[in-house]
Coordinates of C-alpha atoms (C1' of nucleotides) in Angstrom, one line a residue:
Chain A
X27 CA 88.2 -16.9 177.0
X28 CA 87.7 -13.5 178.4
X29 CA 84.6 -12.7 178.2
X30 CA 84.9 -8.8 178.5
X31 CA 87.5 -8.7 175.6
X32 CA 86.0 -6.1 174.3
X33 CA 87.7 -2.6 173.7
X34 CA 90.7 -1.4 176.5
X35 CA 88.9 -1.1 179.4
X36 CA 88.1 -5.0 179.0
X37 CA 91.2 -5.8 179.0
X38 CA 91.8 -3.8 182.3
X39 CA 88.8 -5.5 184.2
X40 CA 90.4 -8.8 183.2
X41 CA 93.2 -7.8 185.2
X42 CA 92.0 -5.7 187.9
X43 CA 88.5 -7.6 188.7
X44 CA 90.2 -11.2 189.5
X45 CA 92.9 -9.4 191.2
X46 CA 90.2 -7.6 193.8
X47 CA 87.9 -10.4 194.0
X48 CA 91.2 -12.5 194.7
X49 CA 92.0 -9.9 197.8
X50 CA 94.6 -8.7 196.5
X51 CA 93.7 -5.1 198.0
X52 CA 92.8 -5.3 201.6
X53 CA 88.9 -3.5 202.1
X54 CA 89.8 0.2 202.7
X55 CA 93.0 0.1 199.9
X56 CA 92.6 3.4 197.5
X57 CA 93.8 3.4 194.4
X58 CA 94.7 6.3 192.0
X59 CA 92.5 6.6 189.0
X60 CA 95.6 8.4 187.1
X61 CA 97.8 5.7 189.1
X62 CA 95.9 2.6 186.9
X63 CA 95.4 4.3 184.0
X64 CA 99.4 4.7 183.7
X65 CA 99.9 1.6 185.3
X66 CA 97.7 -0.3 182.2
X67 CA 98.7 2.2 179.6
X68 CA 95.5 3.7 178.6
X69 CA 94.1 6.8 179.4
X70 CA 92.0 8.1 181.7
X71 CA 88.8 7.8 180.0
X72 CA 89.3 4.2 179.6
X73 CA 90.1 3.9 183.1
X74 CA 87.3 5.4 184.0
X75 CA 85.1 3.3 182.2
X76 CA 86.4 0.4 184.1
X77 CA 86.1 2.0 187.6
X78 CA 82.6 2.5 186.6
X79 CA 82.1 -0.9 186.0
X80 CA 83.8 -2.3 189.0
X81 CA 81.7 0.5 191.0
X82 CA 78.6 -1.0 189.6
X83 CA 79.4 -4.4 191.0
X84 CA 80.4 -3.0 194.2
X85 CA 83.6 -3.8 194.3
X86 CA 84.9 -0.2 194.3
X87 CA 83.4 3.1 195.5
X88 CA 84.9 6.3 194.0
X89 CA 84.9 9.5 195.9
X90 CA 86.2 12.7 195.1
X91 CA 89.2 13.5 197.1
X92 CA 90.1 10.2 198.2
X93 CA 89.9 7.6 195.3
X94 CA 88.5 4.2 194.4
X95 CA 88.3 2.7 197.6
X96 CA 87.9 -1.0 197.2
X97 CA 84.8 -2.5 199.4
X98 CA 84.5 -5.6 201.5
X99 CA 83.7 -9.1 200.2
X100 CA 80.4 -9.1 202.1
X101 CA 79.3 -6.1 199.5
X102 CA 80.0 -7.4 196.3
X103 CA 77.6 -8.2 193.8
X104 CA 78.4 -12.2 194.2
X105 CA 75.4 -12.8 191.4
X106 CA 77.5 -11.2 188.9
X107 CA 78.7 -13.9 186.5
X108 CA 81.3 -11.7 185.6
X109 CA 82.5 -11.6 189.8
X110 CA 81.4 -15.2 189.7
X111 CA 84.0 -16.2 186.9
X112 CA 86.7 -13.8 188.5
X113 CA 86.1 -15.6 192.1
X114 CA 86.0 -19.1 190.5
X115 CA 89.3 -18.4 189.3
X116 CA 91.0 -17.3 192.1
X117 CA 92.6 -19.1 195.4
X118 CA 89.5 -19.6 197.5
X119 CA 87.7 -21.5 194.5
X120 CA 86.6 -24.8 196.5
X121 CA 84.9 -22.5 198.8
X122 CA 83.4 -20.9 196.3
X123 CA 82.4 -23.7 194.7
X124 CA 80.7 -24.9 197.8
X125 CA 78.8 -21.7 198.4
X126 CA 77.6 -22.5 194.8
X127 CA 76.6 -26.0 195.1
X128 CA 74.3 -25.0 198.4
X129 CA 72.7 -22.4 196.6
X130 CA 72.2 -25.1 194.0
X131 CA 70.5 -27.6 196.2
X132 CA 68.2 -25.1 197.9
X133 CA 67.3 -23.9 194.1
X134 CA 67.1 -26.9 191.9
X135 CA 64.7 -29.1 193.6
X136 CA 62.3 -25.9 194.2
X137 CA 62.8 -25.4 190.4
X138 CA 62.2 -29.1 188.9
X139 CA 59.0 -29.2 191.1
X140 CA 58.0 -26.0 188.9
X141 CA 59.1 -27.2 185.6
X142 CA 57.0 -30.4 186.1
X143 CA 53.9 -28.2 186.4
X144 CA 55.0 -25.4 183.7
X145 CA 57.5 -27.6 181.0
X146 CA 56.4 -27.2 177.6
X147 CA 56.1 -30.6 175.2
X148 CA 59.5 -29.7 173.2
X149 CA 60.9 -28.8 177.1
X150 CA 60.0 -32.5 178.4
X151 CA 61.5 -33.6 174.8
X152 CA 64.8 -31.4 175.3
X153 CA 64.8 -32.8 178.5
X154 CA 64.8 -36.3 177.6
X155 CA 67.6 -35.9 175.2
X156 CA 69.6 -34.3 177.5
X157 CA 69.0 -37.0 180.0
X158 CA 70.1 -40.0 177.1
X159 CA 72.9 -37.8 176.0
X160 CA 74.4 -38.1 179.7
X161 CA 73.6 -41.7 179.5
X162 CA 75.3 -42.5 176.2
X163 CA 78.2 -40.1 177.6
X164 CA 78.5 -42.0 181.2
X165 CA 81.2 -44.5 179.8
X166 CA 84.4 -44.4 178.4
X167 CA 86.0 -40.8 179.8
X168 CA 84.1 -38.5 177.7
X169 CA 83.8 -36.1 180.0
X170 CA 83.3 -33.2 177.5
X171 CA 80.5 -34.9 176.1
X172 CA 79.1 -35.6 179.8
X173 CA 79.3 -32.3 180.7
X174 CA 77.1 -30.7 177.6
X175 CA 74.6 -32.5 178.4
X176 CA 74.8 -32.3 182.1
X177 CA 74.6 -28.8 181.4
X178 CA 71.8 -28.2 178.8
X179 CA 69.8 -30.4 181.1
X180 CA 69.8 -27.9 184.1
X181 CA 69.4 -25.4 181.8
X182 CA 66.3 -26.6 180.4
X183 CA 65.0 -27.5 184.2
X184 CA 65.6 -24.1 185.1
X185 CA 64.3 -22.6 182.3
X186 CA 61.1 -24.5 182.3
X187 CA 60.6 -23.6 185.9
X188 CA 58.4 -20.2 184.6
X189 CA 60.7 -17.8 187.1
X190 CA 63.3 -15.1 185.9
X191 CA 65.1 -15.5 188.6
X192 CA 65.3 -19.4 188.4
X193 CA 66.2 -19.2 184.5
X194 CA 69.1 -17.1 185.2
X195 CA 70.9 -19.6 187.0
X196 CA 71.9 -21.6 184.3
X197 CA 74.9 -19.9 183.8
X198 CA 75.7 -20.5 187.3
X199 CA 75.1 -23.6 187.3
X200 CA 76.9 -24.4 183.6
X201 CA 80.5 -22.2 185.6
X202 CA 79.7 -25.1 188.7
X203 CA 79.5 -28.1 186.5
X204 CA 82.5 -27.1 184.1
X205 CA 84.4 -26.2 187.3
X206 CA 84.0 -30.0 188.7
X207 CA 85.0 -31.4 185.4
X208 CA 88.0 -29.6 184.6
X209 CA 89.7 -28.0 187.4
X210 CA 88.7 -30.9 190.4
X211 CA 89.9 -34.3 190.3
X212 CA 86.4 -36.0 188.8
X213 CA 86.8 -39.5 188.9
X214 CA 86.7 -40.6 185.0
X215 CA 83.3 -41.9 184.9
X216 CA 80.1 -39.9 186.5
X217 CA 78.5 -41.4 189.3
X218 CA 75.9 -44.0 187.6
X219 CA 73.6 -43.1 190.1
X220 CA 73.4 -39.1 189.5
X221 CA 72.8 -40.7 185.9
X222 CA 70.1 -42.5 186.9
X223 CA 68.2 -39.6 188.9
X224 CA 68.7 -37.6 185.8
X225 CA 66.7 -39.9 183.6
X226 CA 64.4 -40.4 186.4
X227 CA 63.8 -36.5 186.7
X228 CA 63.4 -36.0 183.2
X229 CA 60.9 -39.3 183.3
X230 CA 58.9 -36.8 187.0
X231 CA 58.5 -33.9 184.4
X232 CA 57.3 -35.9 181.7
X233 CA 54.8 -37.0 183.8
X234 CA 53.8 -33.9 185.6
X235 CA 54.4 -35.5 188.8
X236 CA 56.4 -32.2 190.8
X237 CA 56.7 -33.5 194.2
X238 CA 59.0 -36.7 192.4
X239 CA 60.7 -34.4 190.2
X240 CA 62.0 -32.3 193.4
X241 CA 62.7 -35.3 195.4
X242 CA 64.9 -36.8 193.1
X243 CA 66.1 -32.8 192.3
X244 CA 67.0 -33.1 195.9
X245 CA 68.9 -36.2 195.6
X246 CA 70.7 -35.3 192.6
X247 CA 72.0 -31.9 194.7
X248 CA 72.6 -34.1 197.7
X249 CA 75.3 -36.2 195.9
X250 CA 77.2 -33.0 194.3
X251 CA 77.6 -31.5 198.1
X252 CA 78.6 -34.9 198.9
X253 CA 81.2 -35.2 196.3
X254 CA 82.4 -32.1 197.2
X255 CA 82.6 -33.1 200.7
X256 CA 85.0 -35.9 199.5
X257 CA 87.5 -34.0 197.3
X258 CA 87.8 -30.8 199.9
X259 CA 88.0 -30.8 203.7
Chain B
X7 CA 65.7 7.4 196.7
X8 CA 67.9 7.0 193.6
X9 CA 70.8 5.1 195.1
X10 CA 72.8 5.3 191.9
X11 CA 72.7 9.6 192.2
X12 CA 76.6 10.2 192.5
X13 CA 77.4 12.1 189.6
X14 CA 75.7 12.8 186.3
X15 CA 76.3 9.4 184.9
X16 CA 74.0 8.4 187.8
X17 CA 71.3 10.4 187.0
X18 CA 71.4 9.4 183.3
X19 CA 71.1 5.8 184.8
X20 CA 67.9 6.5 187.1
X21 CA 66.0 7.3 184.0
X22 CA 67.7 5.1 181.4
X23 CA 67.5 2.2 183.6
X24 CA 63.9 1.7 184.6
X25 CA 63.0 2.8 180.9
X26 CA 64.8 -0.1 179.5
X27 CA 63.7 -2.3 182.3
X28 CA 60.2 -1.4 181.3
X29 CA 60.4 -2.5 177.9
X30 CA 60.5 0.9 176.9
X31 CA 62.7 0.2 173.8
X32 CA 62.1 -3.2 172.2
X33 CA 64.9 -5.8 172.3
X34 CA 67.2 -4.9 169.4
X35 CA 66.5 -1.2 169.2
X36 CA 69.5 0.8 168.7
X37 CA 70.3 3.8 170.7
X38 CA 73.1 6.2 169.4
X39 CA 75.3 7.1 172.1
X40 CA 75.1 10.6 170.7
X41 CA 71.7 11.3 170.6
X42 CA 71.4 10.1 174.4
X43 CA 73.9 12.6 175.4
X44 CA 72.0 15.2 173.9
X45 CA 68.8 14.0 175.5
X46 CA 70.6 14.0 179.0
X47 CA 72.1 16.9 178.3
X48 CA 75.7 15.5 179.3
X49 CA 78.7 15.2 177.7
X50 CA 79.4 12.0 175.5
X51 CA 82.1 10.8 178.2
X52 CA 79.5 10.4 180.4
X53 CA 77.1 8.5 178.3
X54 CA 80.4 6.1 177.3
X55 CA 80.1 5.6 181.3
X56 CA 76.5 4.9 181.5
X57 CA 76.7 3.0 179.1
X58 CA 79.2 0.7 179.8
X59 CA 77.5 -0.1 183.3
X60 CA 74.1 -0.7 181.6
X61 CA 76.3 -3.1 179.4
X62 CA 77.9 -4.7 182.4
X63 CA 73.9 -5.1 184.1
X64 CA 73.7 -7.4 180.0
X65 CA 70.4 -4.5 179.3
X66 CA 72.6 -3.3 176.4
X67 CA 75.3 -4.3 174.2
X68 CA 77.5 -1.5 172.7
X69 CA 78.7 -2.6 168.8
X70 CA 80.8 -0.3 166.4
X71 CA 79.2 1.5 163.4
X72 CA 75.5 -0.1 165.0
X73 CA 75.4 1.9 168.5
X74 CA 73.8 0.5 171.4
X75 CA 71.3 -2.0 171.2
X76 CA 68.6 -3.1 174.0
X77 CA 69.3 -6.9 174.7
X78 CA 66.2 -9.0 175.2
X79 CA 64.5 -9.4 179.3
X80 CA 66.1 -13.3 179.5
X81 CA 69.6 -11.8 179.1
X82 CA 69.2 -9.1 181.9
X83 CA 71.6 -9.5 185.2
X84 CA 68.3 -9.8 187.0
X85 CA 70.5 -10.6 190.7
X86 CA 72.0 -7.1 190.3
X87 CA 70.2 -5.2 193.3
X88 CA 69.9 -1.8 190.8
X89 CA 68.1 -4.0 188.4
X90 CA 65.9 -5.5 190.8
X91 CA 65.1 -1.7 192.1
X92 CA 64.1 -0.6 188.5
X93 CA 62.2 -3.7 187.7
X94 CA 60.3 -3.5 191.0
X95 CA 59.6 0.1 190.1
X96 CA 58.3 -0.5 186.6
X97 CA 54.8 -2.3 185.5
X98 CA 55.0 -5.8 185.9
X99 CA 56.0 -4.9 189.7
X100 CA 53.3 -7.9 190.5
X101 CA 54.9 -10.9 188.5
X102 CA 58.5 -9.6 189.4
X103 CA 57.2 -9.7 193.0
X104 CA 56.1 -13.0 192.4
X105 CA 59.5 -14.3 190.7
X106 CA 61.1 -12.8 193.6
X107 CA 59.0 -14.6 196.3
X108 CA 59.4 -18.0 194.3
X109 CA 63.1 -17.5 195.2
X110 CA 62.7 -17.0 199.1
X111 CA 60.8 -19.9 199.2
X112 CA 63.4 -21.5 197.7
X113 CA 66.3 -20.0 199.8
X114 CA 64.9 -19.5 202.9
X115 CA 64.4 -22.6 204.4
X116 CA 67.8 -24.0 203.4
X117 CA 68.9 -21.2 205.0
X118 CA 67.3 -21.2 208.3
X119 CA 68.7 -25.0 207.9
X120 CA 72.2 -24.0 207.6
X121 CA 71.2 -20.9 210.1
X122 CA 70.6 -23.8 213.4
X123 CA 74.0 -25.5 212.5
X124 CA 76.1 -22.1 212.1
X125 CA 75.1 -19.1 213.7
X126 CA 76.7 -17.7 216.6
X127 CA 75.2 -16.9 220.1
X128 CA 75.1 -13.4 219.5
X129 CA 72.9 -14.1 216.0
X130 CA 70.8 -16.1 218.1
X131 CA 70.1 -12.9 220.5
X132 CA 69.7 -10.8 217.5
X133 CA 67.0 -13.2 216.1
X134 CA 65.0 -13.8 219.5
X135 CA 64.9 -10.0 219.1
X136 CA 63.7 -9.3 216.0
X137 CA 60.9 -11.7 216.9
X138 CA 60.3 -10.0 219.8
X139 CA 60.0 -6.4 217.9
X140 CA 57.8 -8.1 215.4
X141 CA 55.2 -9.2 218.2
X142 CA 55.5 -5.9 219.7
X143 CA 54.6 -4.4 216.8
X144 CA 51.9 -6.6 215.2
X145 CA 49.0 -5.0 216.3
X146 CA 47.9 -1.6 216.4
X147 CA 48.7 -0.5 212.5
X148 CA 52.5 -0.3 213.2
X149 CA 53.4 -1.6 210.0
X150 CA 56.9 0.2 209.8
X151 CA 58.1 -1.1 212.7
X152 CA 56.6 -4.3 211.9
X153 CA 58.5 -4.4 208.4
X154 CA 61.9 -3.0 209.9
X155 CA 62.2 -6.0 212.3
X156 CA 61.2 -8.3 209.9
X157 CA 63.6 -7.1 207.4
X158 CA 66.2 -7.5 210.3
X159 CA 65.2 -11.0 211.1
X160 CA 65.1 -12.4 207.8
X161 CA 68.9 -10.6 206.9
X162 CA 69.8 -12.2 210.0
X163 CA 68.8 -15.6 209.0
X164 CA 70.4 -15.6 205.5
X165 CA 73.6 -13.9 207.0
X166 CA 74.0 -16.6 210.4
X167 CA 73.6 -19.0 207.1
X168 CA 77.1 -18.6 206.7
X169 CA 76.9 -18.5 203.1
X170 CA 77.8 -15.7 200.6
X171 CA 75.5 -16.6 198.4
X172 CA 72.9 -16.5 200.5
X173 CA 73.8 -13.6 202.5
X174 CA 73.4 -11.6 199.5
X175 CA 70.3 -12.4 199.5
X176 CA 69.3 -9.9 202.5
X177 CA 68.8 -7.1 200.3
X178 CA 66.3 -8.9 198.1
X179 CA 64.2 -9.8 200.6
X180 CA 64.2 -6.4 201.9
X181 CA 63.2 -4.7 198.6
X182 CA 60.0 -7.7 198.6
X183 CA 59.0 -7.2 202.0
X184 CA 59.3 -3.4 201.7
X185 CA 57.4 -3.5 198.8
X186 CA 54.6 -5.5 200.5
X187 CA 54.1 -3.2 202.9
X188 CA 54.2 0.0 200.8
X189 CA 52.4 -0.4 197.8
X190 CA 50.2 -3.9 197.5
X191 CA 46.7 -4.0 199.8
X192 CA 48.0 -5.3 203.3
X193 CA 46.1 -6.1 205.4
X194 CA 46.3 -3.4 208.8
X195 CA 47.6 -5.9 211.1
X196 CA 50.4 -8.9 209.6
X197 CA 49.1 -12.6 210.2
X198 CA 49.1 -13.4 213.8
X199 CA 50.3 -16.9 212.4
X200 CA 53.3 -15.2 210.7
X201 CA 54.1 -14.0 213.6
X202 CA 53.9 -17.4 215.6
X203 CA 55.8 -18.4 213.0
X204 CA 59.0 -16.0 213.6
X205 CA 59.4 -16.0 216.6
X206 CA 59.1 -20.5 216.8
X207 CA 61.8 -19.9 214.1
X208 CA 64.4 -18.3 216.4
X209 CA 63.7 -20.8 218.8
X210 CA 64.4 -23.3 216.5
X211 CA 67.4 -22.0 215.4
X212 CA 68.6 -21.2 219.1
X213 CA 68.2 -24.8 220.1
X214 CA 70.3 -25.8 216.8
X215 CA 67.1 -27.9 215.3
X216 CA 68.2 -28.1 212.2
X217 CA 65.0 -29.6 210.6
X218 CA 62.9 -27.5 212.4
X219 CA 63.9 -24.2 211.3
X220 CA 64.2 -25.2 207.8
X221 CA 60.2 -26.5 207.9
X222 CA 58.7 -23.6 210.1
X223 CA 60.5 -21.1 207.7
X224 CA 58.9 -22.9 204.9
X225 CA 55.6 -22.0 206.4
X226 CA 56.4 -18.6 206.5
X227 CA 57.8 -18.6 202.8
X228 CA 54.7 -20.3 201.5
X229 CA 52.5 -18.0 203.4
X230 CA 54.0 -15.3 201.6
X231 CA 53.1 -17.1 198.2
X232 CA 50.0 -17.2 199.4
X233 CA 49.7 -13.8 200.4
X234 CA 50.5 -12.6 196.9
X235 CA 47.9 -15.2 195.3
X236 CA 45.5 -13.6 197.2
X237 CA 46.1 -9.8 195.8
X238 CA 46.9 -10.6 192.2
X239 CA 45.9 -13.4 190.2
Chain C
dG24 C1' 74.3 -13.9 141.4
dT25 C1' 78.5 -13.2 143.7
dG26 C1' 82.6 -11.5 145.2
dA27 C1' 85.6 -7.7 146.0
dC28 C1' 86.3 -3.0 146.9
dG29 C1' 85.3 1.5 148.8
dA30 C1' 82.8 4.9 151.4
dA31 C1' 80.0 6.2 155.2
dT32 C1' 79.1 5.7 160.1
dA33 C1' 79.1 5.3 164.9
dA34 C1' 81.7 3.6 168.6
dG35 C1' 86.5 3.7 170.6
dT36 C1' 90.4 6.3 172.2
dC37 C1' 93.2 10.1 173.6
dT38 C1' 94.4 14.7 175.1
dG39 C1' 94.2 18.7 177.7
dA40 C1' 91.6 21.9 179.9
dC41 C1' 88.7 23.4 183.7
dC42 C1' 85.3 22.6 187.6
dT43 C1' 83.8 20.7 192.2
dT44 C1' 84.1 18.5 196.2
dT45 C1' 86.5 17.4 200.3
dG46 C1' 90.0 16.0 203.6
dG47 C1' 93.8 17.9 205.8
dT48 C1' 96.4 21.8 207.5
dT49 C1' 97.2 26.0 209.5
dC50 C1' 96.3 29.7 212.2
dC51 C1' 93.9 32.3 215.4
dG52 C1' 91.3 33.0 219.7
dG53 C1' 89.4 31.2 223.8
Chain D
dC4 C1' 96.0 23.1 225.4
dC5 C1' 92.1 22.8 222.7
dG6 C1' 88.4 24.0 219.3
dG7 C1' 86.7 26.1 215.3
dA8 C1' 87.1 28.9 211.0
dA9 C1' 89.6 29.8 206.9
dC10 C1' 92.4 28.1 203.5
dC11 C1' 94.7 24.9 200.2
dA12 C1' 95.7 21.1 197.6
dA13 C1' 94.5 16.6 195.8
dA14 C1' 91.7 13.6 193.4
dG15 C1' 87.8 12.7 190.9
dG16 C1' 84.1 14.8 187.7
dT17 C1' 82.9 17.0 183.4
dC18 C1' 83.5 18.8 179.0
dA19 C1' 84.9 19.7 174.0
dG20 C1' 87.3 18.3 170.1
dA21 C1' 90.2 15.6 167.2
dC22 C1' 91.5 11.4 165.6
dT23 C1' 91.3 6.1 165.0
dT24 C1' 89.2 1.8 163.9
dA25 C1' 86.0 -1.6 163.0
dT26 C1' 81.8 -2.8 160.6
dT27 C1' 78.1 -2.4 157.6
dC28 C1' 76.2 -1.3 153.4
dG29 C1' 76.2 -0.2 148.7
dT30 C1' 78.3 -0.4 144.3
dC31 C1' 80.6 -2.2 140.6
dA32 C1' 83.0 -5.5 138.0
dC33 C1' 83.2 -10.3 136.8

DNA sequence: GTGACGAATAAGTCTGACCTTTGGTTCCGG
DNA sequence: CCGGAACCAAAGGTCAGACTTATTCGTCAC
């Protein structure tokens, strides 16, 4: 499941990154590169490799003399997947969630209005698929097979948007939609409704018509704050 | 300038880093870890640790007995602030600029929503005043004090949001609006109407109308867009 | 053709040395 | 008692070299 696996000083940020973004050291801690390196049994090369890393997401700053200092929430690089994943996992998850699910709503609707004027024929197609796929999925507790859908279809709207910086949400989103599924109570069938605006949206694309393919967008957003709302104070 | 310039593994970065970003080196092309550390002159521990944080940014992927190869423009961390400053830097500075502004229009509003609910009374006085200093400012050529207040308004905005996501945001819309005024054609004096347009959004905001700020900051967002279509095409 | 084996290669890791910066401490003089 | 200058030590920064390991590619036998 970890996704930096790779080589030793993987394995540390695994273990150091969810521990920061989890708070574990208050703003202002120092620690000792020698200190981690000993404490995670590789060597200082490796550790430094890691620090670099961490220092290139802004969660640390090293300075000579003092240590790697770790910074305050407010400066981390919160559009790292890799800070997103370690913060998803940690205690303050439904607020992190939530902060998601906003940016979500203020992105998405913006985003389907684009894809309507920029989607490609095999994008409207994909689209479609994805939007049956949820349908035929929308019974029976297969959530799994809900999800994949539910996923490729927000991948596809974002992606058909035109905009870099819209297309590279989709991981975003796919970590917000898995998160619902498996970790929050998700009642065993999806909303029919959000099922419904889904086809709809796909149907707004097809069509070229942006300002329906936001609207509904919008909707669609709405309800996931909503549910939200219900499972967390 | 070069934010990243602590230590030599900076400096290999401030170079490497806008050359990839450019498209200097094809996605797939292999770099040998080696041969860079000769080019930079540095020892190959510090090209492991340049390395690794380009890998972390997804511009490179480091695989044994292949070396490092340049991962393809849609896999880029494109949220990471460095990689904004490189791309912004590079050749398609016009159609990043573009992506960029896309995403306030997007953002900002929703923001400026969630702004009128949340933000404190002393975020309100911070606001009134940043529209004030842009007014002041508006006529006569003073563009940097011009930009500096309206860097400060629109941080404030996405901070009083009271969402991380968002928040980060501030240093985005700084590197844009910084941009604007540097390098593209502006015009000598900003758009009176922009202006209007500020300072009827504090107001907005200070008398909690919700709706309001969210729609007047629209106008402000799609001005910009329109702005840019202007200059490029 | 296809599968297995072996060699070449480039990254990964570790070690130990030395350099550089910098925060704190001490000591002297006002 | 206070302030500044000189000093010192601590921690990161850099380097060079040796060794390990995984992976690719070529070869050879079947």
């Amino acid at each position: 499941m970890s996704n930096t696996g790779r080589g030793l000083h993987g394995h540390v940020l695994d273990t150091l990154g969810p521990e920061i973004t989890a708070g574990a050291y208050p703003p202002g801690s120092v620690l000792r590169t020698d200190e981690l390196a000993q404490r995670f049994e590789v060597s200082r090369s490796v550790m430094r490799e890691a620090v670099r890393v961490l220092e290139s997401m802004h969660l640390v700053e090293s300075r000579r003399r003092v240590g790697v200092t770790v910074r305050p929430a407010c400066d981390w690089n919160v559009y790292d997947p890799q800070v997103i994943r370690w913060r998803l996992a940690g205690a303050d998850r439904p607020r992190q969630l939530r902060s998601l699910t906003v940016l979500r709503s203020a992105v998405e609707p913006v985003a389907a209005g684009l894809a309507a004027r920029n989607a490609t024929a095999e994008q409207c197609a994909e689209l479609t698929e994805c939007a049956l796929g949820m349908v035929a999925n929308s019974r029976g507790g297969q959530l799994e097979g809900y999800l994949f859908h539910d996923v490729a279809f927000h991948r596809v709207i974002l992606t058909a948007s035109g905009n870099d910086m819209f297309a590279r949400l989709g991981d975003v989103v796919a970590e917000v939609l898995a998160g619902r599924t498996h970790h929050d109570v998700m009642f065993d069938d999806p909303d029919p409704a959000a099922v419904t605006l889904h086809v709809q949206v796909a149907e707004a694309v097809r069509e070229r018509d942006a300002a329906r393919a936001e609207e509904l967008t919008r909707e669609i957003t709405v309800g996931a704050l909503q549910e939200l709302d219900i499972l967390a104070p």
